[in-house]
């Protein structure tokens, strides 16, 4: 569920523009220090994050097996729900060296058109991220999308991962979204990377380690919502803006009316993890 930062008693509109956000002092702990996640300050023309949202991850981990998540995706402009997996231990190094499995991602916008295709809430996508560094993430070769057949994905569905040493398959209601068979010569060679093979002789590395399941709904971001898509309403920020959060917030009169109660939440019925 997402809330406006100014709805929290520690904040008002003035503090968005001039204050600080200290996660540990507000909630007693901070579990994600990456990218200044524990402490942020308004600076220059940029403001504090105007939206508060959450991320839930499992204590349990899985290496090979099946995961089923029955969920209802949120609907509303600039919402970004995800059901995904990250390694418990970054055995092969920092992202994306140790891999990432995106079982499902979507955009909450009713319309996000490009070349006749709607990339909004009528579409879901699955992706594997893997590579020696951010500049050489081979995710484009392990990505696929699925359109809804009438209506959209803002209803109850079961999102699944079928994971063995031989393949990774992402599904919705048992219909395949993405299938990646383990390359016979390994992911390193399949990615045509140069330099030393960081995954050694493990053909299905980095997808050969225990992973956790994560559930979250993000808002906005730099890159996921293309500047070049055609939306119902103009995108309120550009991905190269020096102050995207401010741009987003100052157009709240445009996007906030598309957020309706629990429709902006990702509702979860259950998570099932079956170890093979």
GROMACS .gro file of C-alpha atoms in nm:
model
  276
    1UNK     CA    1   0.000   0.000   0.000
    2UNK     CA    2   0.119   0.349  -0.076
    3UNK     CA    3   0.057   0.666   0.122
    4UNK     CA    4   0.144   1.028   0.062
    5UNK     CA    5   0.445   1.127   0.271
    6UNK     CA    6   0.262   1.439   0.392
    7UNK     CA    7  -0.005   1.213   0.545
    8UNK     CA    8   0.255   1.097   0.801
    9UNK     CA    9   0.247   1.314   1.116
   10UNK     CA   10   0.622   1.383   1.090
   11UNK     CA   11   0.582   1.558   0.755
   12UNK     CA   12   0.398   1.836   0.581
   13UNK     CA   13   0.444   1.997   0.243
   14UNK     CA   14   0.712   2.234   0.372
   15UNK     CA   15   0.920   1.947   0.507
   16UNK     CA   16   0.903   1.773   0.170
   17UNK     CA   17   1.096   2.067   0.026
   18UNK     CA   18   1.327   2.142   0.319
   19UNK     CA   19   1.338   1.847   0.556
   20UNK     CA   20   1.497   1.509   0.610
   21UNK     CA   21   1.363   1.155   0.618
   22UNK     CA   22   1.535   0.927   0.868
   23UNK     CA   23   1.384   0.580   0.843
   24UNK     CA   24   1.550   0.444   1.158
   25UNK     CA   25   1.435   0.730   1.379
   26UNK     CA   26   1.080   0.706   1.247
   27UNK     CA   27   1.031   0.329   1.257
   28UNK     CA   28   1.315   0.202   1.478
   29UNK     CA   29   1.500   0.014   1.207
   30UNK     CA   30   1.608   0.035   0.845
   31UNK     CA   31   1.651  -0.278   0.637
   32UNK     CA   32   1.774  -0.125   0.310
   33UNK     CA   33   2.063   0.122   0.320
   34UNK     CA   34   2.136   0.095  -0.054
   35UNK     CA   35   2.089   0.419  -0.248
   36UNK     CA   36   2.057   0.624   0.071
   37UNK     CA   37   1.750   0.423   0.162
   38UNK     CA   38   1.785   0.488   0.537
   39UNK     CA   39   1.830   0.862   0.524
   40UNK     CA   40   1.733   1.119   0.264
   41UNK     CA   41   1.748   1.497   0.261
   42UNK     CA   42   1.579   1.754   0.041
   43UNK     CA   43   1.849   1.939  -0.151
   44UNK     CA   44   1.863   2.215  -0.408
   45UNK     CA   45   1.550   2.192  -0.620
   46UNK     CA   46   1.482   1.828  -0.535
   47UNK     CA   47   1.244   1.719  -0.259
   48UNK     CA   48   1.204   1.417  -0.033
   49UNK     CA   49   1.026   1.111  -0.174
   50UNK     CA   50   0.662   1.226  -0.185
   51UNK     CA   51   0.525   0.870  -0.159
   52UNK     CA   52   0.579   0.607   0.110
   53UNK     CA   53   0.553   0.247   0.004
   54UNK     CA   54   0.660  -0.089   0.137
   55UNK     CA   55   0.845  -0.404   0.039
   56UNK     CA   56   0.792  -0.746   0.193
   57UNK     CA   57   1.040  -1.028   0.158
   58UNK     CA   58   1.039  -1.384   0.288
   59UNK     CA   59   1.271  -1.514   0.556
   60UNK     CA   60   1.241  -1.850   0.384
   61UNK     CA   61   1.460  -1.911   0.080
   62UNK     CA   62   1.433  -2.153  -0.209
   63UNK     CA   63   1.675  -2.310  -0.455
   64UNK     CA   64   1.482  -2.496  -0.724
   65UNK     CA   65   1.113  -2.556  -0.682
   66UNK     CA   66   0.784  -2.386  -0.750
   67UNK     CA   67   0.649  -2.060  -0.616
   68UNK     CA   68   0.284  -1.960  -0.642
   69UNK     CA   69   0.158  -1.613  -0.546
   70UNK     CA   70  -0.211  -1.535  -0.575
   71UNK     CA   71  -0.240  -1.160  -0.608
   72UNK     CA   72  -0.450  -0.874  -0.738
   73UNK     CA   73  -0.239  -0.609  -0.906
   74UNK     CA   74  -0.291  -0.238  -0.834
   75UNK     CA   75  -0.431   0.005  -1.086
   76UNK     CA   76  -0.342   0.374  -1.101
   77UNK     CA   77  -0.098   0.602  -1.280
   78UNK     CA   78   0.274   0.541  -1.224
   79UNK     CA   79   0.233   0.235  -0.998
   80UNK     CA   80   0.490  -0.042  -1.046
   81UNK     CA   81   0.400  -0.373  -0.876
   82UNK     CA   82   0.649  -0.658  -0.873
   83UNK     CA   83   0.678  -1.019  -0.757
   84UNK     CA   84   1.043  -1.111  -0.775
   85UNK     CA   85   1.337  -1.300  -0.624
   86UNK     CA   86   1.681  -1.189  -0.512
   87UNK     CA   87   1.968  -1.404  -0.384
   88UNK     CA   88   1.999  -1.442  -0.008
   89UNK     CA   89   2.377  -1.427  -0.042
   90UNK     CA   90   2.543  -1.241  -0.326
   91UNK     CA   91   2.780  -1.528  -0.388
   92UNK     CA   92   2.895  -1.397  -0.725
   93UNK     CA   93   2.907  -1.029  -0.631
   94UNK     CA   94   2.691  -0.721  -0.656
   95UNK     CA   95   2.393  -0.683  -0.890
   96UNK     CA   96   2.349  -0.826  -1.149
   97UNK     CA   97   2.637  -1.072  -1.099
   98UNK     CA   98   2.434  -1.281  -0.854
   99UNK     CA   99   2.112  -1.267  -1.057
  100UNK     CA  100   1.754  -1.149  -1.020
  101UNK     CA  101   1.430  -1.325  -1.118
  102UNK     CA  102   1.132  -1.102  -1.194
  103UNK     CA  103   0.831  -1.330  -1.197
  104UNK     CA  104   0.592  -1.042  -1.265
  105UNK     CA  105   0.616  -0.668  -1.319
  106UNK     CA  106   0.349  -0.432  -1.445
  107UNK     CA  107   0.259  -0.067  -1.490
  108UNK     CA  108  -0.059   0.054  -1.325
  109UNK     CA  109  -0.146   0.306  -1.597
  110UNK     CA  110  -0.459   0.232  -1.800
  111UNK     CA  111  -0.269   0.343  -2.111
  112UNK     CA  112   0.103   0.331  -2.194
  113UNK     CA  113   0.113   0.298  -2.572
  114UNK     CA  114   0.412   0.235  -2.797
  115UNK     CA  115   0.389   0.120  -3.160
  116UNK     CA  116   0.032   0.005  -3.110
  117UNK     CA  117   0.104  -0.198  -2.796
  118UNK     CA  118  -0.033  -0.104  -2.454
  119UNK     CA  119   0.237  -0.150  -2.189
  120UNK     CA  120   0.002  -0.043  -1.908
  121UNK     CA  121  -0.205  -0.261  -1.675
  122UNK     CA  122  -0.315  -0.477  -1.969
  123UNK     CA  123   0.041  -0.618  -1.984
  124UNK     CA  124   0.263  -0.812  -1.745
  125UNK     CA  125   0.627  -0.903  -1.796
  126UNK     CA  126   0.886  -1.149  -1.665
  127UNK     CA  127   1.264  -1.099  -1.675
  128UNK     CA  128   1.592  -1.251  -1.563
  129UNK     CA  129   1.877  -1.011  -1.482
  130UNK     CA  130   2.231  -1.148  -1.508
  131UNK     CA  131   2.571  -1.022  -1.616
  132UNK     CA  132   2.914  -0.908  -1.496
  133UNK     CA  133   2.807  -0.548  -1.426
  134UNK     CA  134   2.519  -0.303  -1.475
  135UNK     CA  135   2.640  -0.204  -1.820
  136UNK     CA  136   2.634  -0.567  -1.933
  137UNK     CA  137   2.306  -0.691  -1.787
  138UNK     CA  138   2.174  -0.942  -2.043
  139UNK     CA  139   1.811  -0.904  -1.935
  140UNK     CA  140   1.690  -0.812  -2.283
  141UNK     CA  141   1.763  -1.169  -2.397
  142UNK     CA  142   1.563  -1.318  -2.108
  143UNK     CA  143   1.249  -1.104  -2.107
  144UNK     CA  144   0.896  -1.157  -2.230
  145UNK     CA  145   0.554  -0.996  -2.196
  146UNK     CA  146   0.197  -1.118  -2.194
  147UNK     CA  147  -0.116  -0.920  -2.278
  148UNK     CA  148  -0.450  -0.976  -2.110
  149UNK     CA  149  -0.725  -1.107  -2.335
  150UNK     CA  150  -0.999  -0.857  -2.264
  151UNK     CA  151  -0.990  -0.639  -1.955
  152UNK     CA  152  -0.665  -0.598  -1.763
  153UNK     CA  153  -0.455  -0.763  -1.490
  154UNK     CA  154  -0.629  -0.569  -1.210
  155UNK     CA  155  -0.803  -0.884  -1.090
  156UNK     CA  156  -0.707  -1.201  -0.905
  157UNK     CA  157  -0.447  -1.424  -1.074
  158UNK     CA  158  -0.185  -1.677  -0.969
  159UNK     CA  159   0.173  -1.587  -1.061
  160UNK     CA  160   0.417  -1.877  -1.055
  161UNK     CA  161   0.783  -1.966  -1.093
  162UNK     CA  162   0.892  -2.314  -1.201
  163UNK     CA  163   1.267  -2.337  -1.132
  164UNK     CA  164   1.500  -2.632  -1.186
  165UNK     CA  165   1.863  -2.674  -1.284
  166UNK     CA  166   1.739  -2.716  -1.642
  167UNK     CA  167   1.504  -2.419  -1.678
  168UNK     CA  168   1.329  -2.117  -1.529
  169UNK     CA  169   0.965  -2.066  -1.628
  170UNK     CA  170   0.742  -1.776  -1.521
  171UNK     CA  171   0.366  -1.828  -1.549
  172UNK     CA  172   0.032  -1.664  -1.484
  173UNK     CA  173  -0.262  -1.898  -1.416
  174UNK     CA  174  -0.037  -2.176  -1.551
  175UNK     CA  175   0.008  -1.995  -1.883
  176UNK     CA  176   0.370  -1.935  -1.974
  177UNK     CA  177   0.506  -1.580  -1.977
  178UNK     CA  178   0.877  -1.657  -2.002
  179UNK     CA  179   1.082  -1.975  -2.045
  180UNK     CA  180   1.460  -1.973  -2.016
  181UNK     CA  181   1.634  -2.305  -2.064
  182UNK     CA  182   1.976  -2.335  -1.902
  183UNK     CA  183   2.227  -2.283  -2.186
  184UNK     CA  184   2.424  -2.599  -2.262
  185UNK     CA  185   2.743  -2.392  -2.248
  186UNK     CA  186   2.635  -2.182  -1.948
  187UNK     CA  187   2.498  -1.833  -1.900
  188UNK     CA  188   2.839  -1.669  -1.926
  189UNK     CA  189   2.896  -1.792  -2.280
  190UNK     CA  190   2.532  -1.734  -2.370
  191UNK     CA  191   2.578  -1.368  -2.277
  192UNK     CA  192   2.892  -1.336  -2.492
  193UNK     CA  193   3.069  -1.156  -2.208
  194UNK     CA  194   3.439  -1.082  -2.222
  195UNK     CA  195   3.692  -1.134  -1.947
  196UNK     CA  196   3.705  -1.401  -1.678
  197UNK     CA  197   3.397  -1.618  -1.632
  198UNK     CA  198   3.277  -1.513  -1.285
  199UNK     CA  199   3.043  -1.814  -1.267
  200UNK     CA  200   3.304  -2.081  -1.342
  201UNK     CA  201   3.181  -2.418  -1.460
  202UNK     CA  202   2.831  -2.381  -1.312
  203UNK     CA  203   2.613  -2.380  -1.622
  204UNK     CA  204   2.304  -2.237  -1.453
  205UNK     CA  205   2.489  -1.984  -1.239
  206UNK     CA  206   2.399  -1.732  -1.113
  207UNK     CA  207   2.062  -1.907  -1.080
  208UNK     CA  208   2.203  -2.189  -0.866
  209UNK     CA  209   2.180  -2.030  -0.521
  210UNK     CA  210   1.907  -1.980  -0.259
  211UNK     CA  211   1.677  -1.685  -0.339
  212UNK     CA  212   1.418  -1.493  -0.134
  213UNK     CA  213   1.076  -1.386  -0.261
  214UNK     CA  214   0.999  -1.012  -0.261
  215UNK     CA  215   0.667  -0.832  -0.305
  216UNK     CA  216   0.646  -0.457  -0.351
  217UNK     CA  217   0.473  -0.170  -0.524
  218UNK     CA  218   0.705   0.111  -0.635
  219UNK     CA  219   0.596   0.446  -0.772
  220UNK     CA  220   0.760   0.622  -1.066
  221UNK     CA  221   1.133   0.569  -1.104
  222UNK     CA  222   1.384   0.655  -1.373
  223UNK     CA  223   1.351   0.431  -1.676
  224UNK     CA  224   1.063   0.190  -1.621
  225UNK     CA  225   0.807   0.445  -1.743
  226UNK     CA  226   0.940   0.550  -2.081
  227UNK     CA  227   0.939   0.915  -2.177
  228UNK     CA  228   0.833   0.802  -2.523
  229UNK     CA  229   0.514   0.610  -2.441
  230UNK     CA  230   0.177   0.776  -2.497
  231UNK     CA  231  -0.015   0.791  -2.169
  232UNK     CA  232  -0.370   0.901  -2.082
  233UNK     CA  233  -0.218   1.211  -1.924
  234UNK     CA  234   0.129   1.361  -1.985
  235UNK     CA  235   0.405   1.197  -1.784
  236UNK     CA  236   0.481   1.447  -1.504
  237UNK     CA  237   0.857   1.394  -1.501
  238UNK     CA  238   1.134   1.315  -1.748
  239UNK     CA  239   1.388   1.042  -1.679
  240UNK     CA  240   1.674   1.291  -1.721
  241UNK     CA  241   1.520   1.559  -1.500
  242UNK     CA  242   1.744   1.698  -1.222
  243UNK     CA  243   1.443   1.695  -0.987
  244UNK     CA  244   1.203   1.414  -1.091
  245UNK     CA  245   1.041   1.375  -0.749
  246UNK     CA  246   0.950   1.742  -0.741
  247UNK     CA  247   0.814   1.728  -1.096
  248UNK     CA  248   0.604   1.426  -1.002
  249UNK     CA  249   0.466   1.578  -0.682
  250UNK     CA  250   0.375   1.911  -0.835
  251UNK     CA  251   0.151   1.733  -1.088
  252UNK     CA  252  -0.038   1.538  -0.821
  253UNK     CA  253  -0.364   1.699  -0.931
  254UNK     CA  254  -0.328   1.493  -1.252
  255UNK     CA  255  -0.226   1.148  -1.122
  256UNK     CA  256  -0.377   1.137  -0.774
  257UNK     CA  257  -0.736   1.119  -0.906
  258UNK     CA  258  -0.643   0.783  -1.068
  259UNK     CA  259  -0.562   0.635  -0.724
  260UNK     CA  260  -0.879   0.489  -0.571
  261UNK     CA  261  -0.858   0.332  -0.224
  262UNK     CA  262  -0.742  -0.030  -0.215
  263UNK     CA  263  -0.724  -0.035  -0.595
  264UNK     CA  264  -0.373   0.110  -0.560
  265UNK     CA  265  -0.260  -0.175  -0.334
  266UNK     CA  266  -0.126  -0.513  -0.444
  267UNK     CA  267  -0.348  -0.755  -0.255
  268UNK     CA  268  -0.199  -1.095  -0.166
  269UNK     CA  269  -0.407  -1.403  -0.092
  270UNK     CA  270  -0.117  -1.642  -0.033
  271UNK     CA  271   0.245  -1.724  -0.112
  272UNK     CA  272   0.339  -2.087  -0.162
  273UNK     CA  273   0.700  -2.208  -0.183
  274UNK     CA  274   0.751  -2.574  -0.279
  275UNK     CA  275   1.109  -2.697  -0.259
  276UNK     CA  276   1.214  -2.965  -0.511
   0.00000   0.00000   0.00000
